[in-house]
Coordinates of C-alpha atoms in Angstrom, one line a residue:
Chain A
X1 CA 48.8 -41.6 -2.6
X2 CA 45.9 -42.7 -0.5
X3 CA 43.3 -45.4 -1.0
X4 CA 40.2 -46.4 1.0
X5 CA 39.7 -50.1 1.3
X6 CA 36.4 -51.7 2.3
X7 CA 37.4 -54.3 4.8
X8 CA 35.0 -56.9 6.2
X9 CA 37.7 -59.1 7.5
X10 CA 36.9 -62.0 5.2
X11 CA 39.2 -63.6 2.5
X12 CA 38.2 -61.3 -0.3
X13 CA 38.5 -57.9 1.4
X14 CA 41.7 -58.9 3.2
X15 CA 43.3 -59.9 -0.1
X16 CA 42.1 -56.6 -1.6
X17 CA 43.8 -54.7 1.3
X18 CA 47.1 -56.5 0.7
X19 CA 46.7 -55.8 -3.0
X20 CA 46.2 -52.1 -2.5
X21 CA 49.3 -52.1 -0.2
X22 CA 51.2 -53.9 -3.0
X23 CA 50.1 -51.2 -5.4
X24 CA 51.9 -48.7 -3.2
X25 CA 49.0 -46.9 -1.6
X26 CA 48.8 -45.6 1.9
X27 CA 45.8 -47.6 3.1
X28 CA 42.7 -46.3 5.0
X29 CA 40.6 -49.3 5.9
X30 CA 36.8 -48.9 6.4
X31 CA 34.6 -51.4 8.2
X32 CA 30.9 -51.4 9.2
X33 CA 29.2 -52.5 12.4
X34 CA 25.7 -52.8 11.0
X35 CA 24.5 -55.1 13.8
X36 CA 25.2 -58.0 11.5
X37 CA 24.8 -61.5 13.1
X38 CA 28.5 -62.2 12.6
X39 CA 29.9 -59.1 14.3
X40 CA 33.1 -60.9 15.2
X41 CA 34.2 -60.2 11.6
X42 CA 35.0 -56.8 13.0
X43 CA 37.7 -58.2 15.2
X44 CA 39.1 -60.0 12.2
X45 CA 39.0 -56.7 10.3
X46 CA 41.0 -55.0 13.0
X47 CA 43.6 -57.8 13.1
X48 CA 44.0 -57.7 9.4
X49 CA 44.2 -53.9 9.3
X50 CA 47.0 -54.1 11.9
X51 CA 48.8 -56.9 10.1
X52 CA 48.8 -54.9 6.9
X53 CA 50.0 -51.7 8.7
X54 CA 47.2 -49.4 7.5
X55 CA 47.4 -45.7 8.1
X56 CA 44.0 -45.7 9.7
X57 CA 41.1 -48.1 10.3
X58 CA 37.6 -46.5 10.7
X59 CA 34.5 -48.4 11.8
X60 CA 31.2 -46.8 11.0
X61 CA 28.3 -48.1 13.1
X62 CA 24.6 -48.1 12.2
X63 CA 21.7 -50.5 12.7
X64 CA 20.4 -52.3 9.6
X65 CA 18.1 -54.3 11.8
X66 CA 15.8 -51.3 11.6
X67 CA 14.2 -52.8 8.5
X68 CA 15.9 -56.2 8.3
X69 CA 15.2 -57.9 5.1
X70 CA 18.2 -60.3 5.4
X71 CA 19.1 -63.3 7.5
X72 CA 22.2 -61.4 8.5
X73 CA 20.2 -58.6 10.1
X74 CA 17.1 -60.4 11.2
X75 CA 17.6 -63.4 13.5
X76 CA 14.0 -64.5 12.7
X77 CA 15.2 -65.5 9.2
X78 CA 17.0 -68.8 9.4
X79 CA 20.5 -69.0 8.1
X80 CA 20.8 -71.5 5.2
X81 CA 23.2 -74.4 6.1
X82 CA 24.7 -77.4 4.4
X83 CA 23.8 -76.2 0.9
X84 CA 25.8 -77.4 -2.1
X85 CA 27.7 -74.8 -4.2
X86 CA 25.1 -75.5 -7.0
X87 CA 22.2 -74.7 -4.7
X88 CA 23.9 -71.5 -3.6
X89 CA 24.3 -70.3 -7.2
X90 CA 20.6 -70.6 -8.1
X91 CA 19.0 -67.6 -6.4
X92 CA 19.7 -64.5 -4.5
X93 CA 20.1 -66.0 -1.0
X94 CA 18.4 -64.8 2.2
X95 CA 21.8 -63.6 3.4
X96 CA 21.6 -60.8 0.8
X97 CA 21.4 -57.5 2.6
X98 CA 19.4 -54.9 0.6
X99 CA 21.7 -52.2 -0.9
X100 CA 24.6 -53.1 1.4
X101 CA 27.3 -52.5 -1.2
X102 CA 25.7 -49.2 -2.2
X103 CA 25.7 -48.1 1.5
X104 CA 29.3 -49.3 1.9
X105 CA 30.6 -47.6 -1.2
X106 CA 28.8 -44.3 -0.3
X107 CA 30.6 -44.1 3.0
X108 CA 33.8 -45.0 1.3
X109 CA 33.2 -42.1 -1.1
X110 CA 32.6 -39.8 1.8
X111 CA 35.8 -41.0 3.6
X112 CA 37.8 -40.8 0.4
X113 CA 36.6 -37.3 -0.4
X114 CA 37.3 -36.1 3.1
X115 CA 40.9 -37.4 3.2
X116 CA 41.6 -36.7 -0.5
X117 CA 42.1 -40.3 -1.5
X118 CA 42.5 -41.3 -5.1
X119 CA 41.0 -44.8 -5.0
X120 CA 38.4 -46.9 -3.3
X121 CA 39.0 -50.7 -3.3
X122 CA 36.2 -53.2 -2.9
X123 CA 36.4 -57.0 -3.0
X124 CA 33.3 -57.7 -5.0
X125 CA 33.3 -60.9 -7.0
X126 CA 30.9 -61.6 -9.9
X127 CA 31.6 -65.3 -10.3
X128 CA 31.1 -67.1 -7.0
X129 CA 28.0 -65.1 -6.0
X130 CA 26.4 -64.6 -9.4
X131 CA 23.0 -64.0 -7.8
X132 CA 24.0 -60.7 -6.1
X133 CA 22.9 -57.7 -8.2
X134 CA 25.4 -55.3 -6.5
X135 CA 28.5 -57.3 -7.3
X136 CA 28.4 -57.1 -11.1
X137 CA 30.5 -55.0 -13.3
X138 CA 27.6 -52.9 -14.7
X139 CA 26.6 -52.0 -11.1
X140 CA 30.2 -50.9 -10.2
X141 CA 30.2 -48.8 -13.4
X142 CA 27.0 -47.1 -12.3
X143 CA 28.6 -46.4 -8.9
X144 CA 31.7 -45.0 -10.6
X145 CA 29.4 -42.5 -12.4
X146 CA 28.0 -41.5 -9.0
X147 CA 31.6 -41.0 -7.7
X148 CA 32.3 -38.8 -10.7
X149 CA 29.2 -36.7 -10.6
X150 CA 28.6 -36.6 -6.8
X151 CA 31.9 -34.9 -5.7
X152 CA 33.8 -31.8 -6.3
X153 CA 36.9 -33.7 -7.4
X154 CA 34.9 -35.8 -9.8
X155 CA 33.3 -32.7 -11.4
X156 CA 36.8 -31.3 -11.9
X157 CA 38.0 -34.4 -13.8
X158 CA 39.6 -36.1 -10.8
X159 CA 37.0 -38.7 -9.9
X160 CA 37.9 -41.1 -7.1
X161 CA 38.3 -44.5 -8.9
X162 CA 36.6 -47.7 -7.8
X163 CA 39.0 -50.7 -8.0
X164 CA 37.6 -54.2 -8.0
X165 CA 40.7 -56.5 -8.4
X166 CA 38.7 -59.7 -7.6
X167 CA 35.7 -59.1 -9.8
X168 CA 36.5 -61.8 -12.3
X169 CA 38.4 -64.2 -10.1
X170 CA 37.2 -67.5 -8.8
X171 CA 37.5 -68.2 -5.0
X172 CA 40.5 -70.5 -5.7
X173 CA 42.2 -67.7 -7.6
X174 CA 41.6 -65.3 -4.8
X175 CA 43.3 -67.6 -2.4
X176 CA 46.2 -68.0 -4.7
X177 CA 46.5 -64.2 -5.1
X178 CA 46.2 -63.8 -1.3
X179 CA 48.9 -66.4 -0.8
X180 CA 51.2 -64.5 -3.1
X181 CA 50.6 -61.3 -1.2
X182 CA 51.1 -63.0 2.3
X183 CA 47.5 -62.6 3.6
X184 CA 47.4 -64.2 7.1
X185 CA 44.3 -66.4 6.6
X186 CA 44.2 -67.4 10.2
X187 CA 43.2 -63.8 11.1
X188 CA 40.3 -63.6 8.7
X189 CA 36.7 -64.4 9.4
X190 CA 34.0 -65.6 6.9
X191 CA 31.4 -67.4 8.9
X192 CA 27.8 -65.9 9.0
X193 CA 26.6 -67.8 12.1
X194 CA 27.9 -65.4 14.8
X195 CA 29.2 -68.2 17.1
X196 CA 32.5 -68.4 18.8
X197 CA 34.0 -70.7 16.2
X198 CA 33.3 -70.6 12.5
X199 CA 30.5 -73.1 11.8
X200 CA 31.8 -74.7 8.6
X201 CA 28.3 -75.2 7.2
X202 CA 26.8 -71.8 6.3
X203 CA 27.2 -70.7 2.7
X204 CA 30.1 -68.5 3.4
X205 CA 32.1 -71.2 5.2
X206 CA 31.2 -73.7 2.5
X207 CA 32.5 -71.5 -0.3
X208 CA 35.7 -70.8 1.6
X209 CA 36.3 -74.5 2.6
X210 CA 35.5 -75.8 -0.9
X211 CA 38.1 -73.4 -2.4
X212 CA 40.9 -74.3 0.0
X213 CA 40.1 -78.0 -0.6
X214 CA 40.1 -77.6 -4.4
X215 CA 43.6 -76.2 -4.1
X216 CA 44.8 -79.0 -1.8
X217 CA 45.4 -76.5 1.0
X218 CA 44.3 -76.5 4.6
X219 CA 42.2 -73.6 5.9
X220 CA 44.0 -72.6 9.1
X221 CA 40.7 -71.7 10.9
X222 CA 39.1 -74.1 13.4
X223 CA 35.5 -75.0 12.5
X224 CA 32.9 -76.2 15.0
X225 CA 30.7 -78.4 12.9
X226 CA 33.2 -80.2 10.7
X227 CA 33.9 -83.8 11.3
Chain B
X1 CA 1.7 -48.0 -3.0
X2 CA 4.6 -47.2 -0.7
X3 CA 7.2 -44.4 -0.9
X4 CA 10.3 -43.6 1.1
X5 CA 10.8 -39.9 1.7
X6 CA 14.1 -38.4 2.9
X7 CA 13.1 -36.0 5.6
X8 CA 15.5 -33.6 7.3
X9 CA 12.8 -31.5 8.8
X10 CA 13.6 -28.4 6.7
X11 CA 11.4 -26.6 4.2
X12 CA 12.3 -28.6 1.2
X13 CA 12.0 -32.2 2.5
X14 CA 8.8 -31.3 4.4
X15 CA 7.3 -30.0 1.2
X16 CA 8.4 -33.2 -0.6
X17 CA 6.7 -35.4 2.1
X18 CA 3.4 -33.5 1.7
X19 CA 3.8 -33.8 -2.1
X20 CA 4.3 -37.6 -1.9
X21 CA 1.3 -37.8 0.4
X22 CA -0.7 -35.8 -2.2
X23 CA 0.5 -38.2 -4.9
X24 CA -1.4 -40.9 -2.9
X25 CA 1.6 -42.8 -1.5
X26 CA 1.8 -44.5 1.9
X27 CA 4.7 -42.6 3.3
X28 CA 7.8 -44.0 5.0
X29 CA 9.9 -41.1 6.3
X30 CA 13.7 -41.6 6.7
X31 CA 15.9 -39.2 8.7
X32 CA 19.6 -39.3 9.8
X33 CA 21.3 -38.5 13.0
X34 CA 24.9 -38.2 11.7
X35 CA 26.0 -36.1 14.6
X36 CA 25.3 -32.9 12.7
X37 CA 25.7 -29.7 14.5
X38 CA 22.0 -28.9 14.1
X39 CA 20.6 -32.2 15.5
X40 CA 17.4 -30.4 16.6
X41 CA 16.3 -30.8 13.0
X42 CA 15.5 -34.3 14.0
X43 CA 12.8 -33.1 16.3
X44 CA 11.4 -31.1 13.5
X45 CA 11.5 -34.2 11.3
X46 CA 9.5 -36.1 13.9
X47 CA 6.9 -33.4 14.2
X48 CA 6.5 -33.1 10.5
X49 CA 6.3 -36.9 10.1
X50 CA 3.5 -36.9 12.7
X51 CA 1.7 -34.0 11.1
X52 CA 1.8 -35.7 7.7
X53 CA 0.5 -39.0 9.2
X54 CA 3.3 -41.2 7.9
X55 CA 3.1 -45.0 8.1
X56 CA 6.6 -45.1 9.7
X57 CA 9.4 -42.8 10.5
X58 CA 12.9 -44.3 10.8
X59 CA 16.0 -42.5 12.1
X60 CA 19.3 -44.1 11.1
X61 CA 22.2 -43.0 13.4
X62 CA 25.9 -42.9 12.4
X63 CA 28.8 -40.5 13.1
X64 CA 30.1 -38.5 10.2
X65 CA 32.5 -36.7 12.7
X66 CA 34.7 -39.7 12.1
X67 CA 36.3 -37.9 9.2
X68 CA 34.6 -34.5 9.3
X69 CA 35.3 -32.5 6.2
X70 CA 32.3 -30.1 6.8
X71 CA 31.4 -27.3 9.1
X72 CA 28.3 -29.3 10.0
X73 CA 30.3 -32.3 11.3
X74 CA 33.4 -30.6 12.6
X75 CA 32.9 -27.8 15.1
X76 CA 36.5 -26.6 14.5
X77 CA 35.3 -25.3 11.1
X78 CA 33.5 -22.0 11.5
X79 CA 29.9 -21.7 10.2
X80 CA 29.6 -18.9 7.6
X81 CA 27.3 -16.2 8.8
X82 CA 25.8 -13.0 7.3
X83 CA 26.6 -13.9 3.7
X84 CA 24.6 -12.5 0.9
X85 CA 22.8 -14.8 -1.5
X86 CA 25.3 -13.8 -4.2
X87 CA 28.2 -14.9 -1.9
X88 CA 26.6 -18.2 -1.2
X89 CA 26.2 -19.0 -4.8
X90 CA 29.9 -18.6 -5.7
X91 CA 31.5 -21.8 -4.3
X92 CA 30.8 -25.1 -2.7
X93 CA 30.4 -23.9 1.0
X94 CA 32.1 -25.4 4.0
X95 CA 28.7 -26.7 5.1
X96 CA 28.9 -29.2 2.2
X97 CA 29.1 -32.7 3.7
X98 CA 31.1 -35.1 1.6
X99 CA 28.9 -37.6 -0.2
X100 CA 25.9 -36.9 2.1
X101 CA 23.2 -37.3 -0.5
X102 CA 24.8 -40.5 -1.8
X103 CA 24.8 -41.9 1.8
X104 CA 21.2 -40.8 2.3
X105 CA 20.0 -42.2 -1.0
X106 CA 21.8 -45.5 -0.3
X107 CA 19.9 -46.0 3.0
X108 CA 16.7 -45.0 1.3
X109 CA 17.3 -47.6 -1.4
X110 CA 17.9 -50.3 1.3
X111 CA 14.7 -49.2 3.2
X112 CA 12.7 -49.1 0.0
X113 CA 14.0 -52.5 -1.1
X114 CA 13.2 -54.1 2.3
X115 CA 9.6 -52.8 2.5
X116 CA 9.0 -53.1 -1.2
X117 CA 8.4 -49.4 -1.9
X118 CA 8.1 -48.1 -5.5
X119 CA 9.6 -44.7 -5.0
X120 CA 12.2 -42.6 -3.1
X121 CA 11.5 -38.9 -2.8
X122 CA 14.4 -36.5 -2.2
X123 CA 14.1 -32.7 -1.9
X124 CA 17.2 -31.7 -3.8
X125 CA 17.3 -28.4 -5.5
X126 CA 19.6 -27.5 -8.3
X127 CA 18.9 -23.8 -8.4
X128 CA 19.4 -22.3 -5.0
X129 CA 22.5 -24.4 -4.2
X130 CA 24.1 -24.5 -7.6
X131 CA 27.5 -25.3 -6.0
X132 CA 26.5 -28.7 -4.6
X133 CA 27.7 -31.5 -7.0
X134 CA 25.1 -34.0 -5.5
X135 CA 22.0 -31.9 -6.1
X136 CA 22.2 -31.8 -9.9
X137 CA 20.0 -33.7 -12.4
X138 CA 22.9 -35.7 -13.9
X139 CA 23.9 -36.9 -10.4
X140 CA 20.4 -38.0 -9.7
X141 CA 20.3 -39.8 -13.0
X142 CA 23.5 -41.7 -12.0
X143 CA 21.9 -42.7 -8.7
X144 CA 18.9 -43.9 -10.6
X145 CA 21.2 -46.3 -12.6
X146 CA 22.5 -47.5 -9.2
X147 CA 18.9 -48.1 -8.0
X148 CA 18.2 -50.0 -11.3
X149 CA 21.3 -52.2 -11.3
X150 CA 21.9 -52.6 -7.5
X151 CA 18.7 -54.4 -6.6
X152 CA 16.8 -57.5 -7.5
X153 CA 13.6 -55.5 -8.4
X154 CA 15.7 -53.2 -10.7
X155 CA 17.3 -56.1 -12.5
X156 CA 13.8 -57.5 -13.1
X157 CA 12.6 -54.2 -14.7
X158 CA 10.9 -52.7 -11.6
X159 CA 13.5 -50.2 -10.5
X160 CA 12.6 -48.1 -7.5
X161 CA 12.2 -44.6 -8.9
X162 CA 13.9 -41.5 -7.5
X163 CA 11.6 -38.5 -7.5
X164 CA 12.9 -35.0 -7.2
X165 CA 9.9 -32.7 -7.4
X166 CA 11.8 -29.6 -6.3
X167 CA 14.9 -29.9 -8.5
X168 CA 14.0 -27.0 -10.8
X169 CA 12.1 -24.8 -8.3
X170 CA 13.3 -21.6 -6.7
X171 CA 13.0 -21.4 -2.9
X172 CA 10.0 -19.0 -3.3
X173 CA 8.3 -21.6 -5.5
X174 CA 8.9 -24.3 -3.0
X175 CA 7.2 -22.2 -0.3
X176 CA 4.3 -21.6 -2.6
X177 CA 4.0 -25.3 -3.3
X178 CA 4.3 -26.1 0.4
X179 CA 1.6 -23.5 1.2
X180 CA -0.7 -25.2 -1.4
X181 CA -0.1 -28.5 0.3
X182 CA -0.6 -27.2 3.8
X183 CA 3.0 -27.8 5.2
X184 CA 3.1 -26.4 8.8
X185 CA 6.2 -24.2 8.5
X186 CA 6.2 -23.5 12.2
X187 CA 7.3 -27.2 12.8
X188 CA 10.2 -27.1 10.3
X189 CA 13.8 -26.4 11.1
X190 CA 16.5 -25.0 8.7
X191 CA 19.1 -23.4 10.9
X192 CA 22.7 -24.9 10.9
X193 CA 23.8 -23.3 14.1
X194 CA 22.6 -25.9 16.6
X195 CA 21.3 -23.4 19.1
X196 CA 18.0 -23.3 20.9
X197 CA 16.5 -20.8 18.5
X198 CA 17.2 -20.5 14.8
X199 CA 19.9 -17.9 14.3
X200 CA 18.7 -16.1 11.3
X201 CA 22.2 -15.4 9.9
X202 CA 23.6 -18.8 8.7
X203 CA 23.3 -19.5 5.0
X204 CA 20.4 -21.8 5.6
X205 CA 18.4 -19.2 7.6
X206 CA 19.3 -16.5 5.1
X207 CA 18.0 -18.5 2.1
X208 CA 14.8 -19.3 4.0
X209 CA 14.2 -15.8 5.2
X210 CA 14.9 -14.2 1.9
X211 CA 12.4 -16.4 0.2
X212 CA 9.6 -15.7 2.7
X213 CA 10.4 -12.0 2.4
X214 CA 10.4 -12.0 -1.4
X215 CA 6.9 -13.5 -1.2
X216 CA 5.7 -10.9 1.3
X217 CA 5.1 -13.7 3.8
X218 CA 6.2 -14.0 7.4
X219 CA 8.2 -17.0 8.5
X220 CA 6.5 -18.2 11.6
X221 CA 9.8 -19.4 13.3
X222 CA 11.3 -17.1 16.0
X223 CA 15.0 -16.1 15.2
X224 CA 17.6 -15.1 17.8
X225 CA 19.8 -12.8 15.9
X226 CA 17.3 -10.8 13.9
X227 CA 16.5 -7.2 14.8

């Protein structure tokens, strides 16, 4: 049985890949070079894919700087730094990329249909990023309908299933799950800043570090702006 | 008011662009270079976009040969030729590209969200290609739910609307509509074969030629394999 796993190379998607593997699937990892500011996450994705022993790792390239609309695809928009978790939770942040999960899931559907996979795994999480419209269960349910109606298999009653094993987990619970699955955190990448070392102060670093700290664990990654 | 129009450069999408313009929208055309066999359709798309006087024409590039699965993205799969309209209607043809409309609509959603457009136009047609799962009304309805739930505007009650003005039209009716709107057919491109001239015998040429003939009109394009 084959599964396509959306793999950015961060904590969440890496945990999902190891989860899919533990579920017994032959894993086909799918990453995207969309000219994101933090393209080094792709190296992390490759390293994690190798560690997990995937059957194939595809990287689709396109340029979302064409219309920007996000601090991750338009370097004229400043990256928020040093925000508290409470500040992050208030609004959809400028790091939101319009329709990104819809684009990612669409390519995953195409890949899954072409290789005859049964499942697509995505590491969305509705708790820690409650502002994102495309991480919530009702959105995933709508994409599931698209998977059912937009493919031959789906029309015949064999829709490719979207699995979201992290959707109701807190970041700390994701780390605990990843630990139980043996995810090599040192190979993952979460930072948005696009510098050689993870910054430690962007929203993504903050969320990650806060979760490790809450668990009394040390994040193995080096950070440039931490005291 | 802004609208994003998916524009391949064929009869259908060109007619849809002129329809959106006639509806009074500022038009933002969106095309895709997915390494399709018939990439010259992109030149047609540019010519049509210029003729219609669009505000912007974006071309997103990515490579669907990565996993193939279609005669349009895998040159090892032979292109069907000389089939009758009845033969074409029987099954999903090998020119079907897995999840293509889902990918196209996802990028259209991203573009529309980034430029704050109200509508996305797509020239799908449920009659002449009844085998395609992703051209039917229930599929479009499922994508509309994704548009509503996957964006901030949608969550706030201002979902970007998907318009499918051709969904219930026959090819002949599309040509009649295009004629009434002044679509310059000589600038459009439908052929799948990827040669210098349109072939006249692939499914796409056959459908087009049969419709012009049924109307007693002459298709202004030159064809290489017609007597």
